[in-house]
mmCIF file of C-alpha atoms in Angstrom:
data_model
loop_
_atom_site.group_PDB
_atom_site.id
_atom_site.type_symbol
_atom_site.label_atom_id
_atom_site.label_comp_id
_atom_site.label_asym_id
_atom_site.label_seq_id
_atom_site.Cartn_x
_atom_site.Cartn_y
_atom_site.Cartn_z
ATOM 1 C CA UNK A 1 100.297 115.675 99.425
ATOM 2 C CA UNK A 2 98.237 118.562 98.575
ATOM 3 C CA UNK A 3 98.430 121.855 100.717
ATOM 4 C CA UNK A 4 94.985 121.830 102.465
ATOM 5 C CA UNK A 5 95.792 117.896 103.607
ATOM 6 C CA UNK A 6 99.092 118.760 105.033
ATOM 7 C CA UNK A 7 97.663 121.916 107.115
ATOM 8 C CA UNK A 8 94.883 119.101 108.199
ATOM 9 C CA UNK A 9 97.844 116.970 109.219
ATOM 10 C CA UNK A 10 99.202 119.999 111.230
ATOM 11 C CA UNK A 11 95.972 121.242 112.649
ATOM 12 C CA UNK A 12 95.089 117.093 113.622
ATOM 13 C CA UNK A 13 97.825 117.011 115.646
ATOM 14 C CA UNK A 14 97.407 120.252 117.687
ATOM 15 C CA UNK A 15 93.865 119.369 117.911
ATOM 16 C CA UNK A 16 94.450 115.853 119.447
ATOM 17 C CA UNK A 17 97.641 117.017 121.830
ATOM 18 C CA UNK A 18 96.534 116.851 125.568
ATOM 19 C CA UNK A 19 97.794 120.080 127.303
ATOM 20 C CA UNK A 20 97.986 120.902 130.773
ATOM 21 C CA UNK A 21 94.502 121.115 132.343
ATOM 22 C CA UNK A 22 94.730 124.424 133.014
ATOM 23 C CA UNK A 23 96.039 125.734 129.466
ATOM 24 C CA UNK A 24 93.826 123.126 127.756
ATOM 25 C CA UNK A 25 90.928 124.150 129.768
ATOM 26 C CA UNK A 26 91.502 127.915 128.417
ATOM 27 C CA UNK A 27 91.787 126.528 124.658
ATOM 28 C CA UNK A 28 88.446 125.155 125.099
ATOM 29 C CA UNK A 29 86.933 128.130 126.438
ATOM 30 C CA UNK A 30 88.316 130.074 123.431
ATOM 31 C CA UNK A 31 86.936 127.990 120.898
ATOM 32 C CA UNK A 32 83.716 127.488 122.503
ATOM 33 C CA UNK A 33 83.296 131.441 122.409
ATOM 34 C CA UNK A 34 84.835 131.858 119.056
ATOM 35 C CA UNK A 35 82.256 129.490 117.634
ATOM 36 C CA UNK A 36 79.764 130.029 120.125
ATOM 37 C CA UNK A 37 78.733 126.546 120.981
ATOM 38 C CA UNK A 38 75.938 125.253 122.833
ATOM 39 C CA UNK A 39 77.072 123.421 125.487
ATOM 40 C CA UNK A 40 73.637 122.271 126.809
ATOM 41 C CA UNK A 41 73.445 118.175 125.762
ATOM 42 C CA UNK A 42 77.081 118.187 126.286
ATOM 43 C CA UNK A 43 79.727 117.859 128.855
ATOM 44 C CA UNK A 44 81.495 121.210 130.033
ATOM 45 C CA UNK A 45 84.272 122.187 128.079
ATOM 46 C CA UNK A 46 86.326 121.769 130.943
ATOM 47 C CA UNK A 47 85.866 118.163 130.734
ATOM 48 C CA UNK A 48 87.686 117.462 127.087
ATOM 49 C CA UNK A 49 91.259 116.540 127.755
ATOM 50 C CA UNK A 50 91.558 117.718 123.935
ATOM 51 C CA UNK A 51 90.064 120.058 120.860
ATOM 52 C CA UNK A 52 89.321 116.623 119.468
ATOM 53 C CA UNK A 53 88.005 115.137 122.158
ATOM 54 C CA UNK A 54 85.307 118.868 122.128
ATOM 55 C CA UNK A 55 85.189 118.976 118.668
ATOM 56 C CA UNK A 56 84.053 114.562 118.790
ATOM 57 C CA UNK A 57 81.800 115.792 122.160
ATOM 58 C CA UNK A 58 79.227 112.846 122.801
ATOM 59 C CA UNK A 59 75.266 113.733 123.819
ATOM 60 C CA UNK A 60 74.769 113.435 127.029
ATOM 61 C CA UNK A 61 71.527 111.884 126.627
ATOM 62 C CA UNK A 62 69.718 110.286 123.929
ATOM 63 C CA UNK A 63 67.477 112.740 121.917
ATOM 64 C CA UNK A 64 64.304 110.796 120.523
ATOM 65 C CA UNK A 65 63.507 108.936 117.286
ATOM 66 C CA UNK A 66 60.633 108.753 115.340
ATOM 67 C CA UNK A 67 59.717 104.832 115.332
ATOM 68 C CA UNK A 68 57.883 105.006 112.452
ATOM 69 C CA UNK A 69 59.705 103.018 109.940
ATOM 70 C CA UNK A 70 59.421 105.434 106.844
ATOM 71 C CA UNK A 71 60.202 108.087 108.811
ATOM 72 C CA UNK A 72 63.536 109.758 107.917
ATOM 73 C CA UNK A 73 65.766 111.748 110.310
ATOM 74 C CA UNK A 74 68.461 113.955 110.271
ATOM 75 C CA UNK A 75 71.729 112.436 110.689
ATOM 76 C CA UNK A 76 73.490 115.237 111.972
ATOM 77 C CA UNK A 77 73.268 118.898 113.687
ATOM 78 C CA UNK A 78 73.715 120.814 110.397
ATOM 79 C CA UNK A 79 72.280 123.770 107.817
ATOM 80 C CA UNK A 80 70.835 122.079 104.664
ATOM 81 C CA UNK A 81 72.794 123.501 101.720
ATOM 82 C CA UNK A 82 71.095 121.866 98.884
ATOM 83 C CA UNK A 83 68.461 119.166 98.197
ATOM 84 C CA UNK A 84 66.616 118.122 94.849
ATOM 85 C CA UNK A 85 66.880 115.269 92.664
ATOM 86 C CA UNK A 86 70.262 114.658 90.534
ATOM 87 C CA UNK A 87 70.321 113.394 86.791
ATOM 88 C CA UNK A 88 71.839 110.126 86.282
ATOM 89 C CA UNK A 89 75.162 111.842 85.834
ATOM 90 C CA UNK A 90 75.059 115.435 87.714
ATOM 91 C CA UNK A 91 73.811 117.056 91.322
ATOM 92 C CA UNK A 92 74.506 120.131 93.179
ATOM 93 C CA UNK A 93 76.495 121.263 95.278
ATOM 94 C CA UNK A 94 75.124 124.695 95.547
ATOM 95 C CA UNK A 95 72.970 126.877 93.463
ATOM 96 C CA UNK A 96 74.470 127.051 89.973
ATOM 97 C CA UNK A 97 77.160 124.426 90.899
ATOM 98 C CA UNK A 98 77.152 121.014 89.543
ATOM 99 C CA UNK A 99 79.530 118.096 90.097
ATOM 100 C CA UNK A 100 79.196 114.532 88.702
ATOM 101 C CA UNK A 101 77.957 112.157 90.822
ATOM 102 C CA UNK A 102 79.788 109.291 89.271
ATOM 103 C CA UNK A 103 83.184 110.655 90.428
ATOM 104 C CA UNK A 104 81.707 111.548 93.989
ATOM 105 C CA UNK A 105 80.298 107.785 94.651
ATOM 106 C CA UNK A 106 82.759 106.127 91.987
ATOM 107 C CA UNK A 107 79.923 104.474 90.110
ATOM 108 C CA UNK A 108 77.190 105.352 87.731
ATOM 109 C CA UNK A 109 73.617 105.533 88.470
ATOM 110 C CA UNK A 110 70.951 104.064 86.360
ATOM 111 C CA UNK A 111 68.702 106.621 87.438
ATOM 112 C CA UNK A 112 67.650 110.217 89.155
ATOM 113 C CA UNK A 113 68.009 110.195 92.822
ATOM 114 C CA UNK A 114 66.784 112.238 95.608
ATOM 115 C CA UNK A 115 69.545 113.942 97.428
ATOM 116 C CA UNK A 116 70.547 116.489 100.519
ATOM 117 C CA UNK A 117 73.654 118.158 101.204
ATOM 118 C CA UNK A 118 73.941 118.708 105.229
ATOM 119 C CA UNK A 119 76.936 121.051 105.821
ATOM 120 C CA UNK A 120 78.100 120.729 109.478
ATOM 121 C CA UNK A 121 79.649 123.717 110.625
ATOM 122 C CA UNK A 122 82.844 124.203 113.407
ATOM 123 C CA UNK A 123 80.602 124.651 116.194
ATOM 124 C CA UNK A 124 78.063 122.182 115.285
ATOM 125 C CA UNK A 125 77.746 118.407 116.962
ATOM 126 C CA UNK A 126 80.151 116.366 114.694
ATOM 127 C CA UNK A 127 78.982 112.715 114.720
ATOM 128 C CA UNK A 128 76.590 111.806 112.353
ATOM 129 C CA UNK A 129 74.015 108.903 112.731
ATOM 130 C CA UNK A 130 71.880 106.484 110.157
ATOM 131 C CA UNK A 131 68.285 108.322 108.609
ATOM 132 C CA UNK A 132 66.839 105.037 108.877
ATOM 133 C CA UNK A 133 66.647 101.421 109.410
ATOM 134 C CA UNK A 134 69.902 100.126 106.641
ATOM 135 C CA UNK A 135 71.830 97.564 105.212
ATOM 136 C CA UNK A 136 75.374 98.609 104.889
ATOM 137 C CA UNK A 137 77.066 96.406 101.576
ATOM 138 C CA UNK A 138 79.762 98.228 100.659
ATOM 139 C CA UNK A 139 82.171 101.252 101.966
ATOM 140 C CA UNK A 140 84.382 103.086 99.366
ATOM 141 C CA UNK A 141 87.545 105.046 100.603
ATOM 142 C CA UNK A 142 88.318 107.830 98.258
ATOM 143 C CA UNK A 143 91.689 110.206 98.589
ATOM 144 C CA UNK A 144 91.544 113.953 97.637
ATOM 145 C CA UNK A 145 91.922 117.291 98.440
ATOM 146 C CA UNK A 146 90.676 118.856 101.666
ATOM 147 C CA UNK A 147 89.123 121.961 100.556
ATOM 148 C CA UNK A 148 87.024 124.436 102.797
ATOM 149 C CA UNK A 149 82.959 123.310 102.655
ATOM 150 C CA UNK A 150 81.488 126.390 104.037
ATOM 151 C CA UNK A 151 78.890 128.220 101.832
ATOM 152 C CA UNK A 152 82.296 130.755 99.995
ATOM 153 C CA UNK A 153 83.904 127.712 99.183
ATOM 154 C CA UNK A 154 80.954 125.649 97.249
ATOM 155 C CA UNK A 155 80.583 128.892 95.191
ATOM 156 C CA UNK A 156 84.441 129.198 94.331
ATOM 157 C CA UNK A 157 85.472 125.878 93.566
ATOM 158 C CA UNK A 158 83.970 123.400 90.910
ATOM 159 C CA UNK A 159 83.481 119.610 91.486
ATOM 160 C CA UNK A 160 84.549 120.413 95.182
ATOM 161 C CA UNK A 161 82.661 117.335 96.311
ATOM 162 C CA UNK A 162 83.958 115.417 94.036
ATOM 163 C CA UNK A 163 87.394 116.656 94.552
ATOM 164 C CA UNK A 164 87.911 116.443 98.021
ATOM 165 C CA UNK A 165 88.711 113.309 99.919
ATOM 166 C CA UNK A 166 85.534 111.065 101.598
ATOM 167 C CA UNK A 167 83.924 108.062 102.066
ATOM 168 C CA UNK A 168 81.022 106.507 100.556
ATOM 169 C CA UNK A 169 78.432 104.156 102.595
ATOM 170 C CA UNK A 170 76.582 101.818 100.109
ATOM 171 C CA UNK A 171 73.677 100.879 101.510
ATOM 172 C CA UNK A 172 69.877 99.314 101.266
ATOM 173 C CA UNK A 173 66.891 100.774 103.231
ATOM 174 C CA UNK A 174 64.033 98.874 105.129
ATOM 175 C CA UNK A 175 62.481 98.567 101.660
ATOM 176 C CA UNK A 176 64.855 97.382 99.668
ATOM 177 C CA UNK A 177 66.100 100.617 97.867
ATOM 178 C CA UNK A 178 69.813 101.686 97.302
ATOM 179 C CA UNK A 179 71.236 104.900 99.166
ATOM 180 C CA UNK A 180 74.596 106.488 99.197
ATOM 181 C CA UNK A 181 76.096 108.043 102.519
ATOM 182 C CA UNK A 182 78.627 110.669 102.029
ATOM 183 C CA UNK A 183 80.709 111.834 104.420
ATOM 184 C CA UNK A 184 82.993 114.281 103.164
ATOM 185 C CA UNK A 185 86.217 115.994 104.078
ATOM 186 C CA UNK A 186 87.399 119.535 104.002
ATOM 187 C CA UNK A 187 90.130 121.774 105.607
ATOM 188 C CA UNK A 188 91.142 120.858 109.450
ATOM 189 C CA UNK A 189 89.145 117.919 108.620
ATOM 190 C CA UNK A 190 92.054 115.389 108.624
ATOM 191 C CA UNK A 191 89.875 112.276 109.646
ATOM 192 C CA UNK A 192 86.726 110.762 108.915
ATOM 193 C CA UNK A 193 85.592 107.977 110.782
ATOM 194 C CA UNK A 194 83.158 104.538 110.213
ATOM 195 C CA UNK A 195 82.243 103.188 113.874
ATOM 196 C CA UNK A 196 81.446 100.025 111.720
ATOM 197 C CA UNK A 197 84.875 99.847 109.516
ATOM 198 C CA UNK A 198 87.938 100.275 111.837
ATOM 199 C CA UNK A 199 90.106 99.748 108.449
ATOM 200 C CA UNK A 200 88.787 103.479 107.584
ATOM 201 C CA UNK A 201 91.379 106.037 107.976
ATOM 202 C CA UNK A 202 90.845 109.217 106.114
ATOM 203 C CA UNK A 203 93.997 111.277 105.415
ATOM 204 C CA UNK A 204 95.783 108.737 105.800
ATOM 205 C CA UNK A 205 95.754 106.593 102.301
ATOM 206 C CA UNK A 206 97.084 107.903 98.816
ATOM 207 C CA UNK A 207 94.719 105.633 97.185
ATOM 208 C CA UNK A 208 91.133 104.618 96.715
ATOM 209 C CA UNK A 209 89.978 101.649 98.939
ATOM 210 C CA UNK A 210 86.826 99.472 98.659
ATOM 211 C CA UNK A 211 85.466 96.652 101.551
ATOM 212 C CA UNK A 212 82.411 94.718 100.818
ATOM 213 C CA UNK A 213 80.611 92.811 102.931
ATOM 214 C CA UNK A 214 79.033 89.229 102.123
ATOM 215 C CA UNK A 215 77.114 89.578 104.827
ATOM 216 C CA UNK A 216 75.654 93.068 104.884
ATOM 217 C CA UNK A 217 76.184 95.754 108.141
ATOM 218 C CA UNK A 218 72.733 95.886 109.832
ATOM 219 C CA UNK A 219 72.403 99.372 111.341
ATOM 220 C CA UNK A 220 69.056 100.971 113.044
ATOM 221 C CA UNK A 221 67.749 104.298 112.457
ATOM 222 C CA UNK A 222 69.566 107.010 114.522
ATOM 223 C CA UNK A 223 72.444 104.484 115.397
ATOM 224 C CA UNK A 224 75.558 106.378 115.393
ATOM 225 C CA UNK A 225 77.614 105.601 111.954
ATOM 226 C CA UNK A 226 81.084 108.011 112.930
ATOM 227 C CA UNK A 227 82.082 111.669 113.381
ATOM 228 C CA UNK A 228 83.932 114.422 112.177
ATOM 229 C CA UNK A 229 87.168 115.875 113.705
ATOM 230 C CA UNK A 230 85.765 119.369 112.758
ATOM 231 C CA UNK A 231 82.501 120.997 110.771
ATOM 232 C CA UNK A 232 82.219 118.901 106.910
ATOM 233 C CA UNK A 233 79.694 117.825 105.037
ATOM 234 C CA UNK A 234 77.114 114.886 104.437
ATOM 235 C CA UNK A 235 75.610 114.261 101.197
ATOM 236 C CA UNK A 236 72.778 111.763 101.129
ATOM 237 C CA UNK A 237 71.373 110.116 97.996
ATOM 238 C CA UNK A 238 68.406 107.980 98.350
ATOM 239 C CA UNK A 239 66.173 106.167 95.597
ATOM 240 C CA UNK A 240 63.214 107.000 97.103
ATOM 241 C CA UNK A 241 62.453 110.194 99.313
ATOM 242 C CA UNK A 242 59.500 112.470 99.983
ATOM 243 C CA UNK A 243 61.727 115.277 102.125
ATOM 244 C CA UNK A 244 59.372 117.852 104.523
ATOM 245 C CA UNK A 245 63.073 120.417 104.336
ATOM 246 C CA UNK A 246 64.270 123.243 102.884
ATOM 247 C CA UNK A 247 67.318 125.002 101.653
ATOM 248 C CA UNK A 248 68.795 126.850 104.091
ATOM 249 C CA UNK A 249 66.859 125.456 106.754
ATOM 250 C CA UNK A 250 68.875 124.129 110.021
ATOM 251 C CA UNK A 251 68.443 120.660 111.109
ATOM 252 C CA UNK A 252 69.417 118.762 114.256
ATOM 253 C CA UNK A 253 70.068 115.023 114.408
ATOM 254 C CA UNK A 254 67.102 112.577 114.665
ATOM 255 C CA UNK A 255 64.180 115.474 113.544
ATOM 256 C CA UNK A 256 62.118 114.281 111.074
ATOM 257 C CA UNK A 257 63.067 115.536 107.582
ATOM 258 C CA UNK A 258 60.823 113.497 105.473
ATOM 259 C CA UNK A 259 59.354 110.241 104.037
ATOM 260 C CA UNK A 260 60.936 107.140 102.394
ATOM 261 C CA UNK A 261 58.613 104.485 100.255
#
């Protein structure tokens, strides 16, 4: 096991140990200020009997969804990193950083796809949620490393996407085109999970790990697809994609971020 999965491991289960209300209640107040969280669609952080429990905080209430069907949203509370549209072999990770995309999603792709890299931060809202109305066929399980995500770590390390342990949602959209779903792991990031696939365990398998479904997953836009234990990232690939972003730019789950034909 590699060195960043084991401190994951170590960090996981600190994270998910329920202290004493009053000491617990103190750890939570820490990290909020450390990280300076916003607190506002959320429970108090006197009300999570863990750090997991803040770090996997639910919204109070239901933020709003465009219902126009080509309408894309964000599908999580996070700084856009990259966007543009990959070769049939390579995209970015950041500026000046490529990685293949046939090692990331574990298949080659007939042809250039839009993409956008959605880097969720510790601090930021960690469950992420579908950009539209899909068909889920296929979820791939891939071990790796657990390397940092943040913005020093993209420029230091090559592939790191590719590298580091994820899973990949296979899916179709309203109109028939293919998209990918990457959710990624990174340091203190020792699970990633699929609401829809219980068999999903990251950090948890040595190996690589495929389920298809004859009958395909039917999820609606802004339905929630899993979280984060921590800040990672999401990479989305779609076929067809007229994004209204920008790098750089900071995006909260279900705003509009574009078009899909």
């Amino acid at each position: 096991m590699n060195l960043s999965n084991k401190i994951s491991r170590l960090f996981g289960h600190f994270a998910s140990y329920e202290f004493p209300s009053p000491l617990q209640n103190l750890i939570n107040a820490v990290y909020v200020k450390i990280f300076h969280i916003e607190l506002g669609e959320f429970a108090p952080a006197s009300s999570y009997a863990s750090l997991n429990a803040l770090f996997t905080r639910a919204l109070t209430s239901e933020r709003t969804i465009n219902p126009n069907p080509i309408v894309l949203v964000a599908p999580c509370d996070s700084l856009i990193t990259q966007m543009g549209k990959s070769t049939q072999k390579n995209a970015l990770q950041i500026k000046g950083m490529e990685y293949s995309v046939e090692e990331l999603l574990g298949q080659k792709l007939d042809r250039e796809f839009y993409y956008i890299n959605f880097y969720l931060s510790p601090k930021d809202y960690h469950r992420y949620h579908a950009p539209c109305d899909m068909e889920i066929y296929e979820v791939r399980y891939f071990g790796g490393e657990l390397l940092p995500v943040n913005l020093p770590s993209l420029q230091k390390n090559q592939s790191l996407f590719a590298r580091n342990e994820r899973v990949v949602v296979v899916g179709k959209t309203s109109t028939n085109k293919w998209l990918y779903f990457v959710a990624i792991g990174a340091l203190n990031v020792g699970s990633i999970v699929m609401h829809f696939e219980s068999r999903v365990e990251s950090n948890a398998k040595s190996h690589d790990i495929c389920y298809t479904y004859r009958t395909p997953i039917t999820i609606k836009k802004g339905e929630e697809l899993g979280m984060f234990k921590m800040g990672s990232t999401i990479v989305l690939f779609m076929e067809q994609m007229i994004p209204d972003v920008h790098i750089n730019e900071k995006v909260k789950f279900a705003q509009d971020i574009g078009t899909h034909t």
